[in-house]
Coordinates of C-alpha atoms and ligand atoms in Angstrom, one line a residue:
X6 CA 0.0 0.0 0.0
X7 CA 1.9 2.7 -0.9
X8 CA 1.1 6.7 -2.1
X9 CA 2.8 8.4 -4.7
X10 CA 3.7 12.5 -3.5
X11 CA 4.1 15.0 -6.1
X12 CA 5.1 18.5 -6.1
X13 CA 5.1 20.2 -9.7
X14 CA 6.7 23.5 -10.9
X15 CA 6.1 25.0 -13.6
X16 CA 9.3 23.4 -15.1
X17 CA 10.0 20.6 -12.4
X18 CA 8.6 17.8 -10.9
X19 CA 9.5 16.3 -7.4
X20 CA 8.4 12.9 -6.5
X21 CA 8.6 10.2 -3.6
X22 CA 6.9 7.2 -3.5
X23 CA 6.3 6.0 0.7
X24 CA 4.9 2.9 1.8
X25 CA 2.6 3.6 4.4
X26 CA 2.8 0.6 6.3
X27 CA 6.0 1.5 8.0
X28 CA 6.2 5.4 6.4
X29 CA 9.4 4.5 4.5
X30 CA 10.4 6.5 1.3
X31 CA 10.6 3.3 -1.1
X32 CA 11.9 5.9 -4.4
X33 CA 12.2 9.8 -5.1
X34 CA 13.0 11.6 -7.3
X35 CA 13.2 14.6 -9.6
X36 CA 12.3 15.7 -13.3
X37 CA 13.9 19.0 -14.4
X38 CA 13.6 21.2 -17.6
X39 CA 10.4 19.9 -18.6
X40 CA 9.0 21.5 -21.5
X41 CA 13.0 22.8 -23.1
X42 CA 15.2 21.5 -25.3
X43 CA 16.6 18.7 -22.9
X44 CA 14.9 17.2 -19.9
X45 CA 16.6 15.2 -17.2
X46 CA 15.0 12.6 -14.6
X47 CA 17.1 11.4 -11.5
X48 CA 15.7 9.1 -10.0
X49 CA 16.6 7.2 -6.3
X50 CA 16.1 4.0 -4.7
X51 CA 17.6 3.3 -0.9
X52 CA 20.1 1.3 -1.4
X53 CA 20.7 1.1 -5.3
X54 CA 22.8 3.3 -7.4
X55 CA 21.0 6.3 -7.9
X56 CA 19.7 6.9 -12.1
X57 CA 19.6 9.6 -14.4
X58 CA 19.0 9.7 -17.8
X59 CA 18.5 12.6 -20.4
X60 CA 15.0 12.6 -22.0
X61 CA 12.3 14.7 -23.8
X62 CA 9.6 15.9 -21.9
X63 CA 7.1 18.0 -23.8
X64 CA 4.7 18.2 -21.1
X65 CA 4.3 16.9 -17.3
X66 CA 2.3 14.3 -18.6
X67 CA 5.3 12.6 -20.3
X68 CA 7.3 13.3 -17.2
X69 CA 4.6 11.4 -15.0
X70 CA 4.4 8.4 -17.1
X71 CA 8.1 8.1 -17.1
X72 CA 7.9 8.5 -13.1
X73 CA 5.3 5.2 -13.7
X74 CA 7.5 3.2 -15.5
X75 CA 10.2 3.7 -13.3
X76 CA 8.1 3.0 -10.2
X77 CA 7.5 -0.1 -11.6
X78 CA 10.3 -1.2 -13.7
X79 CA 11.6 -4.7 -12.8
X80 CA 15.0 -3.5 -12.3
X81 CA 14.6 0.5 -10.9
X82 CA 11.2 -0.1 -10.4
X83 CA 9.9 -1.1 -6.2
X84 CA 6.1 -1.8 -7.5
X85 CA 5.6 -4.9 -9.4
X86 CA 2.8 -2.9 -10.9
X87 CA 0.7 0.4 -11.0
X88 CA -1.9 -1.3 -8.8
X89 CA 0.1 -1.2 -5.7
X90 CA 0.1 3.0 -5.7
X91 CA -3.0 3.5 -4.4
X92 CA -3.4 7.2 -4.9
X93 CA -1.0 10.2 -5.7
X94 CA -0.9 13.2 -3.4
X95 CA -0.4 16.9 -5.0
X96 CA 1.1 19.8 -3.4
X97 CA -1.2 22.9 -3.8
X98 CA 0.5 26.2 -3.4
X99 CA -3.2 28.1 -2.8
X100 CA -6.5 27.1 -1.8
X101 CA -7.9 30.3 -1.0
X102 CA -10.5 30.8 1.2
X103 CA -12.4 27.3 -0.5
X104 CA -10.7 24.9 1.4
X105 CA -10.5 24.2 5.0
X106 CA -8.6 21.2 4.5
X107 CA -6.9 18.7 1.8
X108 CA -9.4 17.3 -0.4
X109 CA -10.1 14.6 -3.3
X110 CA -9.8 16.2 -6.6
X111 CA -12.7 16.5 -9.0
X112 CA -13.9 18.8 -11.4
X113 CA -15.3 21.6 -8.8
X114 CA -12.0 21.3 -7.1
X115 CA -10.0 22.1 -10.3
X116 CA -12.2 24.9 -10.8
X117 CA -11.2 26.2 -7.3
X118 CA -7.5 25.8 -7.7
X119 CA -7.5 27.7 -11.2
X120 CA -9.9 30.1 -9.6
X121 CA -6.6 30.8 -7.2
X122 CA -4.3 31.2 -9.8
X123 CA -4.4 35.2 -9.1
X124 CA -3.3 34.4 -5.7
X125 CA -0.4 32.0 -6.9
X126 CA 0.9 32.9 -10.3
X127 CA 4.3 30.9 -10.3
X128 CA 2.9 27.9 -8.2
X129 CA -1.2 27.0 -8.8
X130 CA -1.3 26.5 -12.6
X131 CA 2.4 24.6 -11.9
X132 CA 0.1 22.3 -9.6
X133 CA -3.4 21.8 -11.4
X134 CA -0.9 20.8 -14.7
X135 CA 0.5 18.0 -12.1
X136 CA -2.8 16.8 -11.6
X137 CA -4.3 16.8 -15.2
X138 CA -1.2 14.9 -15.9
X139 CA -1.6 12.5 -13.4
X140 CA -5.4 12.3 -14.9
X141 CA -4.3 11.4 -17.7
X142 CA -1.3 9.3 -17.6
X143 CA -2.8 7.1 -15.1
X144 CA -7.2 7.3 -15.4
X145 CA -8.4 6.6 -12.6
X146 CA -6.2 7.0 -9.7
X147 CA -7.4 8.9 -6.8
X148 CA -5.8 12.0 -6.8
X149 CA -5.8 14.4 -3.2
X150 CA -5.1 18.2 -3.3
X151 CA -2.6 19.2 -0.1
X152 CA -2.8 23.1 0.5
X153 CA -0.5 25.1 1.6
X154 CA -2.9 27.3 2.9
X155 CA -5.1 25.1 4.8
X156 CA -3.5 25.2 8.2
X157 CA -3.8 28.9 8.2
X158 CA -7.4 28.6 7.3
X159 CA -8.3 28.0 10.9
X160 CA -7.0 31.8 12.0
X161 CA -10.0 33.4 13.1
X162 CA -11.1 36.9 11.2
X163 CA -8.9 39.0 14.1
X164 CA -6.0 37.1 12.8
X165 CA -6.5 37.0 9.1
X166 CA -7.6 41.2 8.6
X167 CA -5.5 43.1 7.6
X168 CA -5.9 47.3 8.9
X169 CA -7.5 48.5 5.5
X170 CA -10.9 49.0 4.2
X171 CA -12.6 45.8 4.7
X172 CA -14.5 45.8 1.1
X173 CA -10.6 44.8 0.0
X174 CA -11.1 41.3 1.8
X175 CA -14.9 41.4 0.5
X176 CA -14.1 42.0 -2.9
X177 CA -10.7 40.2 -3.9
X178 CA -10.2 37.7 -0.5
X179 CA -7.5 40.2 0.7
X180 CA -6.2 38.7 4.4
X181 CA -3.4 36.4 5.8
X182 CA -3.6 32.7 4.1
X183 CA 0.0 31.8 5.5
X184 CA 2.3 29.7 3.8
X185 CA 4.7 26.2 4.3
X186 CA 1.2 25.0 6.2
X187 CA 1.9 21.2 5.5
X188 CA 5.0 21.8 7.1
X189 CA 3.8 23.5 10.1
X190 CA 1.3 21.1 10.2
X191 CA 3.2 18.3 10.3
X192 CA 5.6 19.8 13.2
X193 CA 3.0 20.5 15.2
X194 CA 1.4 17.3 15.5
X195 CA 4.5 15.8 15.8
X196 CA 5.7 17.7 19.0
X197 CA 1.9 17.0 20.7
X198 CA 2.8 13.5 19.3
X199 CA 6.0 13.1 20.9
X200 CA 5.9 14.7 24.1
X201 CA 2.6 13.3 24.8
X202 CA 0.8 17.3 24.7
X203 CA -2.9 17.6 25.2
X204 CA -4.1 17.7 22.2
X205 CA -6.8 19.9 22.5
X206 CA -4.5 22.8 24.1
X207 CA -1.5 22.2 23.3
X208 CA 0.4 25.6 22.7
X209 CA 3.1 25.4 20.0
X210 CA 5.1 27.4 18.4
X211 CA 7.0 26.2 15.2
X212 CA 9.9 28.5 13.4
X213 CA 10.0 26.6 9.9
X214 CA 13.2 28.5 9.1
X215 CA 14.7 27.7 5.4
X216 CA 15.5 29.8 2.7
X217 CA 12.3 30.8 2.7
X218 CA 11.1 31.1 6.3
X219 CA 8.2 31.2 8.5
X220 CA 6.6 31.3 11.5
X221 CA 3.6 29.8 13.4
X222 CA 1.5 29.7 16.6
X223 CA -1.3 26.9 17.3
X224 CA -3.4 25.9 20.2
X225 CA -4.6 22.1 20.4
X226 CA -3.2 21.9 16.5
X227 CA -4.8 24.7 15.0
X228 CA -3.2 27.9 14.0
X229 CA -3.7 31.1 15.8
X230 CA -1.3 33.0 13.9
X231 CA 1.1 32.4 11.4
X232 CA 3.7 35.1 10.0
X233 CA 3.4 34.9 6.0
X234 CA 0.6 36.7 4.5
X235 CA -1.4 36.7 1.6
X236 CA 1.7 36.0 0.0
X237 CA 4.9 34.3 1.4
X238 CA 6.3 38.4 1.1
X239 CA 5.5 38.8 4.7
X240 CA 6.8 38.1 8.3
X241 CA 10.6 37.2 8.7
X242 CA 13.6 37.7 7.0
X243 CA 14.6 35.5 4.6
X244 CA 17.3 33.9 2.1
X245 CA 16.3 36.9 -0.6
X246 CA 12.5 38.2 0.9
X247 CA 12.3 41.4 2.4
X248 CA 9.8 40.0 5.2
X249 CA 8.0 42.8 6.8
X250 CA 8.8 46.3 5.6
X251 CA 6.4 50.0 6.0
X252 CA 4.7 49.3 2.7
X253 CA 5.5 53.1 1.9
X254 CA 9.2 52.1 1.4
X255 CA 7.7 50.4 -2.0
X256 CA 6.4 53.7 -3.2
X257 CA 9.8 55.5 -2.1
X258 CA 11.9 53.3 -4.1
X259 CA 9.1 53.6 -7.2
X260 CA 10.1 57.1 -7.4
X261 CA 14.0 57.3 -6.3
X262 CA 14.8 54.1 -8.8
X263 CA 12.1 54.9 -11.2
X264 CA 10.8 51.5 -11.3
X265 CA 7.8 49.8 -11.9
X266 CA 6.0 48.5 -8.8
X267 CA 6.6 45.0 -10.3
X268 CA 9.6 45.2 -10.3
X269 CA 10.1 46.5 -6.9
X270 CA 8.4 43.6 -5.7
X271 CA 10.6 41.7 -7.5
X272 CA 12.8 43.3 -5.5
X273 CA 11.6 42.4 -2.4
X274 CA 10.7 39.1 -3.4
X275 CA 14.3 38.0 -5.4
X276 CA 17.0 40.3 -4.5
X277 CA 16.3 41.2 -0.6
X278 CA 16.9 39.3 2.6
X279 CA 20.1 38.6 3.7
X280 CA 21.0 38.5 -0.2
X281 CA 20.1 42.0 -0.8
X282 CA 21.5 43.2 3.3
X283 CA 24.7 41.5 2.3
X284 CA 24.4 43.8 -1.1
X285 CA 24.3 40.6 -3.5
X286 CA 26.2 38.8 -2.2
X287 CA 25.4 36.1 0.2
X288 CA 22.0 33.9 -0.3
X289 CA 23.3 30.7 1.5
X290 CA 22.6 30.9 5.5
X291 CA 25.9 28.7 5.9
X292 CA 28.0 30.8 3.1
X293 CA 26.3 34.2 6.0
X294 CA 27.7 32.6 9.6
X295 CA 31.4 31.7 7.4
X296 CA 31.6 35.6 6.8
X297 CA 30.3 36.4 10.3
X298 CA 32.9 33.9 11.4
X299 CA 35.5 35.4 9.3
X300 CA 34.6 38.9 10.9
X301 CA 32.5 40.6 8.2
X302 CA 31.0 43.4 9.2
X303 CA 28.2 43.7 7.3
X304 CA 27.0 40.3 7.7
X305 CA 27.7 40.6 11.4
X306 CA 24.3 42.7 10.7
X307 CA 22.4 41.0 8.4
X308 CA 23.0 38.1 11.0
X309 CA 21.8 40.6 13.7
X310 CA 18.7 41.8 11.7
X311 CA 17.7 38.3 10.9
X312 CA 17.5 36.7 14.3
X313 CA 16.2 40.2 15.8
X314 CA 13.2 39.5 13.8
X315 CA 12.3 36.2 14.7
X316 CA 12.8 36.8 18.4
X317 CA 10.5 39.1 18.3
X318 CA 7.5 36.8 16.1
X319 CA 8.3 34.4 19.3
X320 CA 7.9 36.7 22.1
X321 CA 4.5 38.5 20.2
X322 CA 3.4 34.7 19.8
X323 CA 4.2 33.6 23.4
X324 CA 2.2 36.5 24.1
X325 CA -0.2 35.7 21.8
X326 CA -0.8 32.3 23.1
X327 CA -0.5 33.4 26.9
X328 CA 2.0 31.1 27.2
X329 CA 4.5 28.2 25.4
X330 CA 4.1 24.3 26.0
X331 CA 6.9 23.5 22.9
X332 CA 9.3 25.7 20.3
X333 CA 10.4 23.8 17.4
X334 CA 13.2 24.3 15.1
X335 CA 12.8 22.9 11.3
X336 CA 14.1 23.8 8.0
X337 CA 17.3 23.7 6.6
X338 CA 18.4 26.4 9.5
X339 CA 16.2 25.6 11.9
X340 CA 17.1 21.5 12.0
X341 CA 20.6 22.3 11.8
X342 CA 22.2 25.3 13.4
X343 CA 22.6 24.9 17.2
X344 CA 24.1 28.4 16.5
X345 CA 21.0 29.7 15.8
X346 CA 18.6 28.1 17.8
X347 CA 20.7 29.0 21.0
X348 CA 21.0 32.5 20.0
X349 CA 17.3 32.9 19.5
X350 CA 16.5 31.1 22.8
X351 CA 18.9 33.5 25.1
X352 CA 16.5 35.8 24.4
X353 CA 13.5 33.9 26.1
X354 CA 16.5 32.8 29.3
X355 CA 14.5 35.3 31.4
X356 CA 11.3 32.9 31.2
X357 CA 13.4 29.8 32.0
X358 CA 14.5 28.1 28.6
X359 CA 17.7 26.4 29.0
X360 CA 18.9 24.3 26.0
X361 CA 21.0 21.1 26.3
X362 CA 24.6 22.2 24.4
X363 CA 25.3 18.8 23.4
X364 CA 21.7 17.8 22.4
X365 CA 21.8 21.5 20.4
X366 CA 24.9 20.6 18.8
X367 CA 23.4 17.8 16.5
X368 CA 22.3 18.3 13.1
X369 CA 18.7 17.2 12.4
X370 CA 17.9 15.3 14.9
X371 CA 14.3 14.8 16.1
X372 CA 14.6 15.3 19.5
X373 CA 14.5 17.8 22.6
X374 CA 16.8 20.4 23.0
X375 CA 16.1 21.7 26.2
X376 CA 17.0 20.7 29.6
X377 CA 14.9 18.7 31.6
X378 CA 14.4 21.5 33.6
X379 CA 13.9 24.2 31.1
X380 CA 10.2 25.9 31.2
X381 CA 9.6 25.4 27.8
X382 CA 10.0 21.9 25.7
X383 CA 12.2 23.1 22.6
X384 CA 12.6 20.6 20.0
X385 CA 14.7 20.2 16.5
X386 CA 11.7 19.1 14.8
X387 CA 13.0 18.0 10.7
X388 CA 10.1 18.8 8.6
X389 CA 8.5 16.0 6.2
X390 CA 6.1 17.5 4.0
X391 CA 6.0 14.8 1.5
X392 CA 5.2 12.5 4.1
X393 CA 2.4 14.7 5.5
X394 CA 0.9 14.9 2.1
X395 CA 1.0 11.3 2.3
X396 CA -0.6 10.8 5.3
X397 CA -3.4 13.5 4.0
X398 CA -4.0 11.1 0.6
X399 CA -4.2 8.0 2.7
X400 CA -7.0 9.6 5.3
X401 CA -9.2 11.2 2.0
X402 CA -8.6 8.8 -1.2
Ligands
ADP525 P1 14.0 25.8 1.2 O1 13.3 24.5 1.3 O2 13.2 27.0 1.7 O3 14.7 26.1 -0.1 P2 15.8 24.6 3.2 O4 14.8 24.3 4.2 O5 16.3 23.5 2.4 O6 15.2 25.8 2.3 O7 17.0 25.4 3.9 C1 18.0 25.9 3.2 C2 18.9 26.8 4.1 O8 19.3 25.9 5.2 C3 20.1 27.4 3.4 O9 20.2 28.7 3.7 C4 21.2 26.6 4.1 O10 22.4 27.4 4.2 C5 20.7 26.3 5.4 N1 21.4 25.2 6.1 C6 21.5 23.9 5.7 N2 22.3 23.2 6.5 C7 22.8 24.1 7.4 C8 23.6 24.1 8.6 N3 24.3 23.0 8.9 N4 23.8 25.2 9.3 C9 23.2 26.4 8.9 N5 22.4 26.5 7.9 C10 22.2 25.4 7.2

């Protein structure tokens, strides 16, 4: 019994196969340049030689039925045939305000997906082609929409407004939808999971910090505030987002650069964060604590800047929650700098949260950080969205 995951781009497709008997990745892989001259599929097995061959892919619906044949191959393949995949799973950038939660796809669902497209131009039409190519290469199979924005569909209307005139959210679903959901989703239940939480109040807040990064707070699983917006613009700051800036600076830079308000958000969406703070030059969180390290003053800041902010979406979120049961660390950053994750929690010493310096010091570890005395449960909590989406196609196929 096993479910196929797929996340499409507009160019790519990402893919793992997990047998949900014992939640094991039995193949992944990755189709790339779909659509160009060349294409390329690498594709992975535990414990076999990993294979990649140069193909054609016109469209994602080539590129799926290649991901079939390899699935069940009898020498790359781990299926002896299609039959065994009982559904495939589809990461959904935007579900707008239509969905509360994954869902089985049919027609009125597709509808609702293109009907987001607006709301995520580089990522929903990316996704429905994923689906319509899953449709077609294999008729038949169950096919399960995973949101993005579902977990922050349970923020009530004081946390979803934003301070303008309230015939913008009427009129064009203006509010917060947050982003990385299935991620924070995923962490959350784990921690209640793993330490045992009520899971009806269990406070939690989860710093999903990656390239891109964000932030959440949830009460018995369900978020109460999350820090990316209507787009994943908002909140922290990031490999090369801005995070939160006085919308006015948009208009300033309009008139001093003479540019286009597209391409200032281009700006603030490609060319900001601590790639833009470090003026262009560093993207890579590593590549920004090596110049720290080697005394670089300017990312001394950028460093500065960048934790600055999150301490303070985790003290407003404490706050918020009146009161922490568990922190957790995921992300590229978050599951593997101990660097990081102690300098954000010195800040939150004065409430009692003592990390463990050995247990910090691993690298993706699932596993508490904190002392057994600390006043807080912090965890390094690695993210699994795949599997999430997984679990999500197995409860609604
Ligand atoms: P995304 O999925 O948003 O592209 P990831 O979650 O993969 O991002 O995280 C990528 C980030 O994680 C990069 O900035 C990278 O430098 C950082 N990272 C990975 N390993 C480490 C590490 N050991 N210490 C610090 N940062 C790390």
């Amino acid at each position: 019994m096993s479910i196929l995951v797929l996340n499409c781009g507009s160019s790519s497709l990402k893919y793992q196969l997990i047998d949900m008997k014992d939640e094991k990745v039995l193949a992944k892989g990755l189709c790339e340049r779909i659509g160009e001259d060349m294409s390329k599929i690498i594709h992975k097995v535990p414990g076999k030689e990993d294979y990649s061959k140069e193909v054609k892919f016109e469209t994602h619906t080539e590129a799926v039925k290649m991901v079939f044949d390899l699935l069940t191959d009898s020498d790359k393949g781990v299926v002896k045939s299609i039959d065994e995949i009982e559904a495939i799973g589809h990461r959904v950038l935007h579900g707008g305000t239509k969905f509360t939660q994954s869902t089985k796809v049919d027609a009125k669902v597709k509808d609702a997906i293109r009907e987001c497209f607006d709301l995520g131009p580089l990522h929903n039409p990316a996704n429905l082609m994923g689906i319509e190519a899953c449709e077609k290469a294999v008729p038949g199979k169950p096919n399960v929409a995973v949101f993005d924005t579902t977990f922050g569909m349970s923020l009530g209307a004081a946390g979803y407004l934003y301070g303008i005139p309230y015939e913008y959210y009427e009129k064009y679903g203006i509010r917060r939808y947050g982003f990385h959901g299935t991620s924070h989703m995923y962490v959350t239940a784990e921690a209640i999971k793993f330490n045992k939480l009520d899971k009806d109040k269990a406070k939690i807040i989860v710093c999903h910090l990656g390239n891109g990064a964000s932030i959440s707070a949830s009460i018995g699983g369900k978020c109460v505030d999350t820090s990316m917006g209507l787009t994943p613009l908002e909140g922290l700051i990031m490999g090369t987002r801005s995070g939160d800036i006085d919308p006015a600076v948009i208009q300033y830079i309009m008139k001093k650069e003479n540019k286009t308000i597209d391409e200032v958000l281009d700006i603030l969406n490609k060319k900001s964060g601590y790639y833009g703070m470090t003026n262009y030059k560093i993207r890579d969180h590593r590549d920004l604590t090596a110049a720290v390290e080697a005394g670089d003053e300017n990312a001394k800041i950028t460093l500065k800047a960048y934790e600055r902010r999150i301490i303070k979406y985790i003290g407003a979120y404490i706050a918020l929650l009146n009161g922490v049961d568990c922190i957790c660390f995921a992300g590229g950053i978050g599951e593997n700098s101990g660097y990081t994750r102690q300098a954000l929690m010195n800040h939150f010493s004065y409430m009692g949260i003592k990390l463990d310096p050995e247990k910090n010091s691993h690298k993706g570890v699932m596993e508490v950080i904190s002392t057994p005395d600390s006043s807080v449960i912090v965890m390094d909590l690695p993210t699994n969205e795949e599997l999430m989406i997984a679990r999500e196609t197995l409860r609604l196929k």
